[in-house]
Short mmCIF file of C-alpha atoms (C1' of nucleotides) in Angstrom, two decimals:
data_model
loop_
_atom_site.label_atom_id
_atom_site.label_comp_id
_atom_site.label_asym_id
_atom_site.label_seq_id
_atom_site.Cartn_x
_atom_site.Cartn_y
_atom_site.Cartn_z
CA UNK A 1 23.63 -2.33 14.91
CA UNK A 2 24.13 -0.09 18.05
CA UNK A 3 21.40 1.87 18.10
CA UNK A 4 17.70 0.38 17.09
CA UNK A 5 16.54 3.41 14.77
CA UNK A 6 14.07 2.16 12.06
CA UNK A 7 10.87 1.73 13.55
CA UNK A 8 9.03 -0.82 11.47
CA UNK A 9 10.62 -1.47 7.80
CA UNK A 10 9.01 -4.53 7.57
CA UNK A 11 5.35 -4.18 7.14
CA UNK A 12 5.20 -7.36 5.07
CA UNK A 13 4.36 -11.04 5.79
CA UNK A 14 7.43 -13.45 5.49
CA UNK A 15 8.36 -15.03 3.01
CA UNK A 16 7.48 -18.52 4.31
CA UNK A 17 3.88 -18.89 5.00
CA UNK A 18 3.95 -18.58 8.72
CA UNK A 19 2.66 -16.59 11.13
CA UNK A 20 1.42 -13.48 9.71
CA UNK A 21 1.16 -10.23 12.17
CA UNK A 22 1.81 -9.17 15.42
CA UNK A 23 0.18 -11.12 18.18
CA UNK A 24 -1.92 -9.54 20.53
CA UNK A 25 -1.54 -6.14 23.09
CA UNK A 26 1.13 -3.69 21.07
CA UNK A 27 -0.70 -2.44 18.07
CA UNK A 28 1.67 -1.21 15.52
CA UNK A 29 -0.73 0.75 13.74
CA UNK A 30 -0.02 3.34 11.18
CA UNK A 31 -0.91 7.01 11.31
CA UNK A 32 -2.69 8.17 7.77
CA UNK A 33 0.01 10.35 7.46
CA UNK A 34 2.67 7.40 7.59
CA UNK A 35 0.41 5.06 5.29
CA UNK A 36 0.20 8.61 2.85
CA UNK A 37 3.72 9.34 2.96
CA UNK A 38 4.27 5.27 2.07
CA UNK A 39 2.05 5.24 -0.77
CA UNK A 40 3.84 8.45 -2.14
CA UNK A 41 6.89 6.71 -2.15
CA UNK A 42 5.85 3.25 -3.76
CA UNK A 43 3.87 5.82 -6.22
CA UNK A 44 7.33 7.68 -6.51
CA UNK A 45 8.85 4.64 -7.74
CA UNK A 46 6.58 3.26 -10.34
CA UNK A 47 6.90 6.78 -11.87
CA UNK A 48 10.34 7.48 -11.92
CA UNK A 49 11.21 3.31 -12.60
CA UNK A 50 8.29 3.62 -15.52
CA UNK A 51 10.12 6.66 -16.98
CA UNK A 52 13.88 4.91 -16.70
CA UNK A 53 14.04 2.02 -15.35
CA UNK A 54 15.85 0.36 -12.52
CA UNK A 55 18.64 3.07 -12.46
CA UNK A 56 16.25 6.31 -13.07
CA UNK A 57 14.79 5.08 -9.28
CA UNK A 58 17.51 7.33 -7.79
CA UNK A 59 16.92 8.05 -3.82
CA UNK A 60 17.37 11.42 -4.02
CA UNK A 61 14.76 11.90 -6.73
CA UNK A 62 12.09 9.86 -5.15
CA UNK A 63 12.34 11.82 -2.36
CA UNK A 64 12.09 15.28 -4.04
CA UNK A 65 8.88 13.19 -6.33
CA UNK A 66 7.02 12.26 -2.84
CA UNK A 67 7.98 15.12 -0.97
CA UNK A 68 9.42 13.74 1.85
CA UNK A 69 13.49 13.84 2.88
CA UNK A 70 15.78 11.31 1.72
CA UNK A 71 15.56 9.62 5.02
CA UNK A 72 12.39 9.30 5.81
CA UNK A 73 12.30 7.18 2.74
CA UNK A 74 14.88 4.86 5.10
CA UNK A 75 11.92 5.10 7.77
CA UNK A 76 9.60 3.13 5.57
CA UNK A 77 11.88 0.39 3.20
CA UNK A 78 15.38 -0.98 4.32
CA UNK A 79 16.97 0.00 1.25
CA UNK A 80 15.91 0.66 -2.55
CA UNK A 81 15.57 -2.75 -3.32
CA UNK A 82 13.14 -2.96 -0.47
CA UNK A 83 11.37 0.08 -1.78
CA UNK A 84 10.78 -1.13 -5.44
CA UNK A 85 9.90 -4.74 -3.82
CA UNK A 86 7.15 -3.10 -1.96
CA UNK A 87 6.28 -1.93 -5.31
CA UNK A 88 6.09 -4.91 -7.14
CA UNK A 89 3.69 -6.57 -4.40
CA UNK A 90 1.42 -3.62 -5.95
CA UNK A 91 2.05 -4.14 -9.16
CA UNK A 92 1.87 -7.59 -8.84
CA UNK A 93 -1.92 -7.56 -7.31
CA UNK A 94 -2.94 -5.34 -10.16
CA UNK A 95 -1.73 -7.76 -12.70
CA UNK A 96 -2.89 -11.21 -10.82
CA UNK A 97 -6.14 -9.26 -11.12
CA UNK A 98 -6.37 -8.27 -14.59
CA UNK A 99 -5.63 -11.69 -15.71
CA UNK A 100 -7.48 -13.19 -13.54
CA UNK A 101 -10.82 -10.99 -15.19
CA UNK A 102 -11.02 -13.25 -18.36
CA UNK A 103 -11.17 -17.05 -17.76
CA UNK A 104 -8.06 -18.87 -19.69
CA UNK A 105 -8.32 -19.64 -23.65
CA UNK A 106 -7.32 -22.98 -24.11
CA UNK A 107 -8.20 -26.89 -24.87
CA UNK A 108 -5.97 -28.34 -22.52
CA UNK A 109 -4.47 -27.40 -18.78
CA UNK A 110 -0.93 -26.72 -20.57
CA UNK A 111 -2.53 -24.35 -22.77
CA UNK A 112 -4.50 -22.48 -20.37
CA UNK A 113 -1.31 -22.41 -18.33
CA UNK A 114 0.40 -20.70 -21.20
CA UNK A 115 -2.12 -18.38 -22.35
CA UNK A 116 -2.45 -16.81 -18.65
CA UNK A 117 1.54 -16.48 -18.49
CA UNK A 118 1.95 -14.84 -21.94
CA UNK A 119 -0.64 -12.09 -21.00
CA UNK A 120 0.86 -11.59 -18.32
CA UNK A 121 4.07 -11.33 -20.19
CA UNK A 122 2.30 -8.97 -21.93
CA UNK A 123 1.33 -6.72 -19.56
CA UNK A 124 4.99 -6.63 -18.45
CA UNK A 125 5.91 -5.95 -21.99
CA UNK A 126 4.01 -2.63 -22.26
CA UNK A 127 5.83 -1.31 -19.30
CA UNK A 128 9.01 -2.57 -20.24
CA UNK A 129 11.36 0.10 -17.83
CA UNK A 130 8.96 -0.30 -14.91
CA UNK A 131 9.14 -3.90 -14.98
CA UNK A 132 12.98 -4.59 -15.47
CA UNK A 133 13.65 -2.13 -12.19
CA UNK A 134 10.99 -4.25 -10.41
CA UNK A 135 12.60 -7.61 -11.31
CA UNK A 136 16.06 -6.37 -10.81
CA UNK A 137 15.19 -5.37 -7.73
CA UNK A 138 13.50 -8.93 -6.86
CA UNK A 139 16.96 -10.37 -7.68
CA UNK A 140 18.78 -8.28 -5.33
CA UNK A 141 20.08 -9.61 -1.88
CA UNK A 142 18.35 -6.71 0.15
CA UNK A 143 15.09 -6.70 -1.40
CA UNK A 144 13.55 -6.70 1.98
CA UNK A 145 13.01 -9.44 4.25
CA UNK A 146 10.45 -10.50 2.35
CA UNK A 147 10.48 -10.16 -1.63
CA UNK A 148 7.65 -9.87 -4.00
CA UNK A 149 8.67 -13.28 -5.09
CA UNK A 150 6.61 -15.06 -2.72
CA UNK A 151 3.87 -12.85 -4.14
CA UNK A 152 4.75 -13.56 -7.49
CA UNK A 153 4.46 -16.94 -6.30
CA UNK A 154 1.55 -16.80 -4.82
CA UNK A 155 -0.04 -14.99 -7.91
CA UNK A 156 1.09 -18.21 -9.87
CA UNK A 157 -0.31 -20.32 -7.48
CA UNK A 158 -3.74 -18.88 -7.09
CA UNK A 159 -3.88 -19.28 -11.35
CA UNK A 160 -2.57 -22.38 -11.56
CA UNK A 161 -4.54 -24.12 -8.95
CA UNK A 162 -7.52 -23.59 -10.94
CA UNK A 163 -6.47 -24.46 -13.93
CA UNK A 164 -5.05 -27.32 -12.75
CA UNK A 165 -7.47 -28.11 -10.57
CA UNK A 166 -8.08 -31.61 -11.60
CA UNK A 167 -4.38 -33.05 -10.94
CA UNK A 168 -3.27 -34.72 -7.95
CA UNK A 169 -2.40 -32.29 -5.21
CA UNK A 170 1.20 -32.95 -4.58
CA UNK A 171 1.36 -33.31 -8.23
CA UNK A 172 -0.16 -29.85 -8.78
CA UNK A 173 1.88 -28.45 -6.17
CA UNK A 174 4.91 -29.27 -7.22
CA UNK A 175 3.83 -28.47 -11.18
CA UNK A 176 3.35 -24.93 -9.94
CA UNK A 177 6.23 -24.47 -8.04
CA UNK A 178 8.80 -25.16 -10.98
CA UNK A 179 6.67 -22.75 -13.19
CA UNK A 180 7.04 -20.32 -10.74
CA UNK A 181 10.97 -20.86 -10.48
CA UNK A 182 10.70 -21.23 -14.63
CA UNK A 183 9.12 -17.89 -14.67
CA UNK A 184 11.10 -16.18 -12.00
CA UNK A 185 14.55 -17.13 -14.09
CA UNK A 186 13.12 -15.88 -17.53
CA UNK A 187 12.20 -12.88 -16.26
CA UNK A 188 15.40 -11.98 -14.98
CA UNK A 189 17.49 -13.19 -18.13
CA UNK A 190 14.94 -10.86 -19.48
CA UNK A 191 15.44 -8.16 -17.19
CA UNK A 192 19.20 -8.35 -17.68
CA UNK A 193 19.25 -8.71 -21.27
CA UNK A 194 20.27 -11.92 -21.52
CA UNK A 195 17.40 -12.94 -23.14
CA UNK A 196 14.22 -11.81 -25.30
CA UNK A 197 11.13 -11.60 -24.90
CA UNK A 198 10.11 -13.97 -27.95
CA UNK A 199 12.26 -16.38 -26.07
CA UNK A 200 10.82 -15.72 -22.91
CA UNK A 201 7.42 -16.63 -23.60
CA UNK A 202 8.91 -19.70 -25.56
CA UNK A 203 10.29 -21.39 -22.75
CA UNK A 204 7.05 -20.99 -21.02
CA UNK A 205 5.42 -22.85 -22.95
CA UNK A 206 7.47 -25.58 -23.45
CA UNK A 207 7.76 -25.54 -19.68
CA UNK A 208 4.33 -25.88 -19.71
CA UNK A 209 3.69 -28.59 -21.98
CA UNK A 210 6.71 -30.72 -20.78
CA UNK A 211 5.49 -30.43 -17.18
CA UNK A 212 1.62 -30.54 -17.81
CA UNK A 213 0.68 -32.56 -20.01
CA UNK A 214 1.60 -35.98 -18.75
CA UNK A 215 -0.67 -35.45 -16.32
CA UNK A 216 -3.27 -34.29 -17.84
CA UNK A 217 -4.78 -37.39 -19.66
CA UNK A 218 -7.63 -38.94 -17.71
CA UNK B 1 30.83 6.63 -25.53
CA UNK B 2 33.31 9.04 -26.80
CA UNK B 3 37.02 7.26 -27.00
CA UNK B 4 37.15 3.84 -27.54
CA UNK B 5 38.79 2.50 -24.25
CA UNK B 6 39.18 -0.77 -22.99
CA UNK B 7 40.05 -2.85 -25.90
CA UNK B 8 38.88 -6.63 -25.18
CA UNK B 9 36.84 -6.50 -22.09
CA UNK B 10 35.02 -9.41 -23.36
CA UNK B 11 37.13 -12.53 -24.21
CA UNK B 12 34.67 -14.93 -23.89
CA UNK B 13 31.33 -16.37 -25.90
CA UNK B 14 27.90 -15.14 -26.45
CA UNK B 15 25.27 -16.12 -24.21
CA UNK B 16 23.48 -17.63 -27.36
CA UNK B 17 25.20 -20.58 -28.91
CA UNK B 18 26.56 -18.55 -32.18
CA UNK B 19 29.23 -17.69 -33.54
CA UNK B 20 32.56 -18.66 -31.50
CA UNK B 21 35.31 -16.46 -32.30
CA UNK B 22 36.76 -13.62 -34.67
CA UNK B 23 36.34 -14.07 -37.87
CA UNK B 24 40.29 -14.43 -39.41
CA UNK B 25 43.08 -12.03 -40.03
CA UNK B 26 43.07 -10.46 -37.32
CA UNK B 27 44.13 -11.89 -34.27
CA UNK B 28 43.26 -10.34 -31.25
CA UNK B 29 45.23 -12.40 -29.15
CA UNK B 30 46.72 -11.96 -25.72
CA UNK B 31 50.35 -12.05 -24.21
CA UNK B 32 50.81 -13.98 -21.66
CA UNK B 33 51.31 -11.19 -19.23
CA UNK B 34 47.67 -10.27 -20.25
CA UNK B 35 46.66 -13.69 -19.38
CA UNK B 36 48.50 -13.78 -16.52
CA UNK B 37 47.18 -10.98 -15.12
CA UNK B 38 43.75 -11.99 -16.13
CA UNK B 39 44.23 -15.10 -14.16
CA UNK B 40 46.07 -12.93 -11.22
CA UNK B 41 42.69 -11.08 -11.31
CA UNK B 42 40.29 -14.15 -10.68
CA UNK B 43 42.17 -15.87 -8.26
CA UNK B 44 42.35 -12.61 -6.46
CA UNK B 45 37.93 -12.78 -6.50
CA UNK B 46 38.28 -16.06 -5.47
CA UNK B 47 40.32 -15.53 -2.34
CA UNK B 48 38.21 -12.56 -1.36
CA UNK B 49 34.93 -13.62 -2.04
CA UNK B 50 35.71 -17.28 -0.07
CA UNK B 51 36.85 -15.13 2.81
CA UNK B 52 34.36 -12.40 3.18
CA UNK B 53 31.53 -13.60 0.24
CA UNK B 54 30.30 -10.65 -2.19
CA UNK B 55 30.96 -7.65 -0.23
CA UNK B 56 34.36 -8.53 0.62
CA UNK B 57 35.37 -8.61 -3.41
CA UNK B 58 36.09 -4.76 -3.14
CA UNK B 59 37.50 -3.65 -6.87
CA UNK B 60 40.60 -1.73 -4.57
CA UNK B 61 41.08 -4.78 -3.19
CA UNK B 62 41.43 -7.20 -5.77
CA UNK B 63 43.63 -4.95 -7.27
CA UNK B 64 46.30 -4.60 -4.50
CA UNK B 65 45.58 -8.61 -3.96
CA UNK B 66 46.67 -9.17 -7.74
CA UNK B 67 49.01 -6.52 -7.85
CA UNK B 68 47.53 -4.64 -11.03
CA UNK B 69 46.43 -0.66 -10.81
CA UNK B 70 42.60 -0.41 -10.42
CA UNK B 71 41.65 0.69 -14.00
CA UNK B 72 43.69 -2.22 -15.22
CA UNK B 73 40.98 -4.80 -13.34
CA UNK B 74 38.36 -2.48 -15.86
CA UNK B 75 40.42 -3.17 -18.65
CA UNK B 76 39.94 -6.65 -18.19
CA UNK B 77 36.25 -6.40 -16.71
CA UNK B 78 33.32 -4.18 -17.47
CA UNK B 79 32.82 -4.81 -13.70
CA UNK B 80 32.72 -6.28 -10.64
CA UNK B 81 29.60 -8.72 -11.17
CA UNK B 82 31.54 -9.58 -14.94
CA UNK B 83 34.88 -10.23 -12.90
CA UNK B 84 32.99 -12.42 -10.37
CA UNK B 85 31.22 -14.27 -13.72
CA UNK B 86 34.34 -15.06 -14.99
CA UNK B 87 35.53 -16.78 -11.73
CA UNK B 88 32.08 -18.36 -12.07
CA UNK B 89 32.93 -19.48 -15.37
CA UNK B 90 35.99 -21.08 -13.58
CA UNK B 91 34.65 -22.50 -10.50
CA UNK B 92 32.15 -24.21 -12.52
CA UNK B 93 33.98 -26.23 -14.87
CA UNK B 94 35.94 -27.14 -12.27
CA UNK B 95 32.96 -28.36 -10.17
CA UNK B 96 31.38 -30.11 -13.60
CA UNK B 97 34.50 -31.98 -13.45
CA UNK B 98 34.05 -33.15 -10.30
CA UNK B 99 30.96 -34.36 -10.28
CA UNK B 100 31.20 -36.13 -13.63
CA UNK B 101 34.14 -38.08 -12.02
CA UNK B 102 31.92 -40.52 -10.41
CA UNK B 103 28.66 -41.98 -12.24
CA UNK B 104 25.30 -40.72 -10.48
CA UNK B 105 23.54 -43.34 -7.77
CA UNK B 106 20.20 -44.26 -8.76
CA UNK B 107 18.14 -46.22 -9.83
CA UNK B 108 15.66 -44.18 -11.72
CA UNK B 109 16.88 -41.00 -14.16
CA UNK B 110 15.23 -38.97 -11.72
CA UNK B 111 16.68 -40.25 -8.74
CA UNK B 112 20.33 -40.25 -10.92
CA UNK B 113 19.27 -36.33 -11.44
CA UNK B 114 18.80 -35.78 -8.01
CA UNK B 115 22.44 -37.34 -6.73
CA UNK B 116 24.01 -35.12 -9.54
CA UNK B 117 22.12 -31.80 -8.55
CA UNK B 118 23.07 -32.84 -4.75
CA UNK B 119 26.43 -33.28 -5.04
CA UNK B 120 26.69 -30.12 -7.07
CA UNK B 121 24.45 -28.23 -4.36
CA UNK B 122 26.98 -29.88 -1.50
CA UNK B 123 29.84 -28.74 -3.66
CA UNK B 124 28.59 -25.31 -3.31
CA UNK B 125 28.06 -25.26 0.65
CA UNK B 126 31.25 -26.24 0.97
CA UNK B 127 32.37 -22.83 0.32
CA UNK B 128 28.92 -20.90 0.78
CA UNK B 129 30.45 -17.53 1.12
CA UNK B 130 32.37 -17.97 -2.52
CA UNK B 131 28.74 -19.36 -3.70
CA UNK B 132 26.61 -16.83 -3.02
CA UNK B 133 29.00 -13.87 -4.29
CA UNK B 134 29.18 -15.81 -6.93
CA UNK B 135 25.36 -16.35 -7.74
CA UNK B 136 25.01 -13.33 -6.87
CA UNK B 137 27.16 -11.37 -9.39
CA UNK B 138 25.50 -13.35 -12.04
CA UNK B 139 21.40 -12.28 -11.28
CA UNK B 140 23.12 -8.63 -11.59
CA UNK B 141 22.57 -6.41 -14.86
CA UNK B 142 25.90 -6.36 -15.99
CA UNK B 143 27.44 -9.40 -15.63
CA UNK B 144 29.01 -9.20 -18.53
CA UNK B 145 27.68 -9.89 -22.00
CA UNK B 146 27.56 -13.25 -21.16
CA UNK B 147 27.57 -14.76 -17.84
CA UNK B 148 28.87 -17.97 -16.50
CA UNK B 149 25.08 -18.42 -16.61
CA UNK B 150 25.37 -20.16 -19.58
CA UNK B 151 28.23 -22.31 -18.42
CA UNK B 152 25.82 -23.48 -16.03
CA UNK B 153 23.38 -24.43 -18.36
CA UNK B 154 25.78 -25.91 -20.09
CA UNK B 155 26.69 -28.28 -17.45
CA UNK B 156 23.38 -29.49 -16.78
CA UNK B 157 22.88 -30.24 -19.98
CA UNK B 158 25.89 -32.16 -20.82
CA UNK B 159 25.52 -33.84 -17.42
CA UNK B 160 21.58 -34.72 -18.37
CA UNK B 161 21.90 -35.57 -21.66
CA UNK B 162 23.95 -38.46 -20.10
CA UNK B 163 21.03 -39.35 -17.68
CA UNK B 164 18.12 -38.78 -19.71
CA UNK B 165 19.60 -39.81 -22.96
CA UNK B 166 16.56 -42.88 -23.65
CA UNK B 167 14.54 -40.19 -23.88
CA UNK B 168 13.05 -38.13 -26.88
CA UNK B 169 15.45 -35.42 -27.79
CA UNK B 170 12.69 -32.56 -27.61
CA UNK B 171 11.46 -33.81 -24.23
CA UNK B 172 14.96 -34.20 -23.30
CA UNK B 173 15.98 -30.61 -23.84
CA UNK B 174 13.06 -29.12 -22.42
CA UNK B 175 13.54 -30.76 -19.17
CA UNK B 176 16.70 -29.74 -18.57
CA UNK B 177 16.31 -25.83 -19.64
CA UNK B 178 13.24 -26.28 -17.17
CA UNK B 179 15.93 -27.82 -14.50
CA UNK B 180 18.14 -25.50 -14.84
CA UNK B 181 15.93 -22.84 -14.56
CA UNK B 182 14.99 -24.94 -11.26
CA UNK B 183 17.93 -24.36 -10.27
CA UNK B 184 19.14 -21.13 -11.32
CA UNK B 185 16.20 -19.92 -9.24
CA UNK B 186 16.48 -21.75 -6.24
CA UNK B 187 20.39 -20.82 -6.00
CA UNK B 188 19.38 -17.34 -6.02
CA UNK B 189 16.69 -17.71 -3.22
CA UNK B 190 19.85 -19.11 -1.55
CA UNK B 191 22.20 -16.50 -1.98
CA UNK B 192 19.84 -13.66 -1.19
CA UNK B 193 19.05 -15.56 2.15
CA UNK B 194 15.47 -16.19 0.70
CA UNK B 195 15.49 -19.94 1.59
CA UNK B 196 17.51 -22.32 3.23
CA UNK B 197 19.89 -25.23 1.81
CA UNK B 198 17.50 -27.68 2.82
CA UNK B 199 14.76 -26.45 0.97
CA UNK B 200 16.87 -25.85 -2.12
CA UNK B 201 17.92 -29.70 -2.47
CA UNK B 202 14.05 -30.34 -1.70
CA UNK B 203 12.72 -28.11 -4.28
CA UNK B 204 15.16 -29.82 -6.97
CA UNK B 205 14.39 -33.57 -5.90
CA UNK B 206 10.33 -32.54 -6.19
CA UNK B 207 11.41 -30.92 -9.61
CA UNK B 208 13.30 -33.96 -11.22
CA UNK B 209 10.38 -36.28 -10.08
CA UNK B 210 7.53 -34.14 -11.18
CA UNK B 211 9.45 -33.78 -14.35
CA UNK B 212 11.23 -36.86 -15.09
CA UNK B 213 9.50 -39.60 -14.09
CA UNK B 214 6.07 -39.55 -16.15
CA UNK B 215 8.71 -39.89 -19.38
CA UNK B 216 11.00 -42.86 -17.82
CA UNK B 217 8.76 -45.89 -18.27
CA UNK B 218 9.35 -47.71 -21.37
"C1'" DC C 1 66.46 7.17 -34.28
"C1'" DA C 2 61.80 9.60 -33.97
"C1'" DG C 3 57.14 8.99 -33.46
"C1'" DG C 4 53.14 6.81 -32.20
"C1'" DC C 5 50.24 3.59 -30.16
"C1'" DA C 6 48.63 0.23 -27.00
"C1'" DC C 7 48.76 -0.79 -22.48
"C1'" DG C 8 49.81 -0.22 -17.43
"C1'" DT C 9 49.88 2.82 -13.27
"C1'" DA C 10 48.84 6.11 -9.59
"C1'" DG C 11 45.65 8.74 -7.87
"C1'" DA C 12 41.97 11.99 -8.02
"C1'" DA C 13 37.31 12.51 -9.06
"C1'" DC C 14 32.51 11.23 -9.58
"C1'" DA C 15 27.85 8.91 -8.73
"C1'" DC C 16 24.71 7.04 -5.97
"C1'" DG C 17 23.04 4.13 -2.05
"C1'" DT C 18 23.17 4.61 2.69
"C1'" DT C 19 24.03 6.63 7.29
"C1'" DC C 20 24.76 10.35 10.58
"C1'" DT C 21 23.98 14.90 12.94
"C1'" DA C 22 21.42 18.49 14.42
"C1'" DT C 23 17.01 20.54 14.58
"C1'" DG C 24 12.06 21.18 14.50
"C1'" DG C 25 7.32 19.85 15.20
"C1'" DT C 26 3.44 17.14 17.28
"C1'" DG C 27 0.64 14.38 20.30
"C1'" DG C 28 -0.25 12.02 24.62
"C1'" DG C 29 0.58 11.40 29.57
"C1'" DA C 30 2.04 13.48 34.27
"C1'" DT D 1 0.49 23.11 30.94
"C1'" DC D 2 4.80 21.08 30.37
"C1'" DC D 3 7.57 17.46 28.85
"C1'" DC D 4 9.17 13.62 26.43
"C1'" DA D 5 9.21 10.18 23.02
"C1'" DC D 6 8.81 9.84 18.33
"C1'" DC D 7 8.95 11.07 13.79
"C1'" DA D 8 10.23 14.14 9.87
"C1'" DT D 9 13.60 17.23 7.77
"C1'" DA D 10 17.75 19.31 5.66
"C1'" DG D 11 22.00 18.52 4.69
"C1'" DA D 12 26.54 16.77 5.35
"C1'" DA D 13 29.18 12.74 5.24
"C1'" DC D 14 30.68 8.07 4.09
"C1'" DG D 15 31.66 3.77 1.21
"C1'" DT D 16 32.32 1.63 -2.84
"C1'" DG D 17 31.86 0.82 -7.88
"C1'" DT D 18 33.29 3.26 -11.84
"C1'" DT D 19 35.52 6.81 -14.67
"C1'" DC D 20 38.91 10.32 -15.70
"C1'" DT D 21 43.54 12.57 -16.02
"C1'" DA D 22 48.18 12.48 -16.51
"C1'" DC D 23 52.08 10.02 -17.14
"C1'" DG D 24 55.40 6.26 -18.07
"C1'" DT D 25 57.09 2.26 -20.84
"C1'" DG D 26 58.05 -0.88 -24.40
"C1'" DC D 27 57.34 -2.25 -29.10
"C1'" DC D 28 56.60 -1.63 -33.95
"C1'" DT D 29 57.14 1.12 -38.04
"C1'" DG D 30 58.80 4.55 -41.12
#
DNA sequence: CAGGCACGTAGAACACGTTCTATGGTGGGA
DNA sequence: TCCCACCATAGAACGTGTTCTACGTGCCTG
């Protein structure tokens, strides 16, 4: 790395919880015009990755779609992994929130659990293209410093904490983290067609009542 | 697809338990230069990818390291990441044998889960450069029709059935597709440089306990 | 033996992610 | 007002996985 081009790639928190911004003096603010051009981009993506998929999201073309050069695009996201990452953190927040809008169907904790996964299944399942290129992209070594994971993760969290709010906490903690690992390997198998979607949302819920429900007898 | 190239690029078995082989009369079998080559080919991926990890396996290079022509690696391998599966596919029976040469410590199925998944994780940093181009070829698209992904599973499971085998058959197989999702996941975090060796043998002890233990008291 | 086919080889060619070079514009401090 | 640091741009260039072209070789069959 000679030469320390690449301003600020990283405008993401870490992966591990940590600390979360800058600390004090230098502000590394954005200009509208950077944030614009960034939100082009990400909006670039989804389009061309909703159109065909993980390989349709070619550089070149997301440049001519936002209007900027191809290197500029290098300005904002380490690579295209990065890019499409930063994408899926958007995606991602629109989904956590669309689920979140109906409470859970359900009798038991398991069942809850499964109903919010399988919708959002769902919603992953009507945009088929767009969400393969976002998971492949998750599973890539250079998704950024940071991946989407940890907001997939999060996402899962923030669900399952309610629903199993009534569980030990290191219990529930640890319940949530193997769903989220559970739901992180499905999708991929999904994503790279090693595996269907019937099956998909099968192991889910087995997940989910093999993990669950011993602890959810009072 | 317009000529019919690359006559057997996939000599091994589906992803889904099915059927095994082809069917009868014909018999698409292999000379033993084929196989030789073949093997040339993977020992060639191993030697590169233990040296220099995933980047380092360079498709020019593996062919003047086995001493084949380029397109003759593509006759043998849709590609890179299905070359690098097939070592997998290797590397891991070898490791399954390895670990199943010694019974597990423990004194609870979990904690016997736990040594097994350790030694296999310890097995892996031994040669962490090999491991993660590895893992890495098999979260990619087009690692073959298959990937050693399955031979993975497949080792867990024979390997848990052992350990958990007092316990109900259904319960039995759903913890271990949910451990070896665990797993799956948590090896990928790895590779990409998402989390750290520590946390992966962490994750999989909290994973075995939250799982196993509520179904091991008789 | 002639012909053909399946496979191997050498090397060029191609595709796409990524980087580099040279240039232009813009805003804030001396 | 001038200058400089910074960012954006256009476009060439590079690296590596993958494919294509042309050719050679050995084996099987008619």
């Amino acid at each position: 790395m000679p030469s320390s081009n690449q301003p600020n790639a990283n405008p993401v928190v870490a992966d591990d919880p940590s600390v979360a911004e800058g600390q004090a003096g230098t502000e590394p603010e954005f200009t509208p015009e950077q944030l614009e051009r960034r939100q082009r981009l990400i909006d670039a993506a989804f389009e061309l990755g909703a159109e065909g998929g993980y390989d349709a999201v070619q550089m070149r073309d997301v440049a001519v779609t936002a209007n900027v050069a191809l290197a500029t695009i290098y300005r904002n996201f380490s690579s295209k992994d990065h890019l499409l990452s930063a994408a899926m953190v958007e995606w991602t927040g629109r989904l956590r929130n669309r689920v979140a809008q109906r409470p859970p169907k359900g009798d038991t904790a398991a069942e809850q659990m499964i109903d919010v996964l399988d919708r959002a299944c769902a919603a992953m399942a009507r945009q088929p293209k767009l969400s393969v290129a976002l998971i492949r992209a998750q599973s890539s070594a250079d998704a950024g410093p940071v991946g989407g994971r940890s907001e997939v993760r999060r996402s899962i969290a923030s669900m399952g904490d309610g629903i199993l709010a009534h569980l030990d906490p290191e219990v529930r903690r640890d319940i949530v983290a193997v769903l989220g690992h559970v739901w992180y390997s499905n999708l991929v198998s999904w994503a790279n067609g090693r595996s269907s979607f019937e099956r998909v949302t099968e192991e889910l819920a087995r997940a989910c009542h093999v993990l669950i429900d011993p602890y959810d007898q009072p």
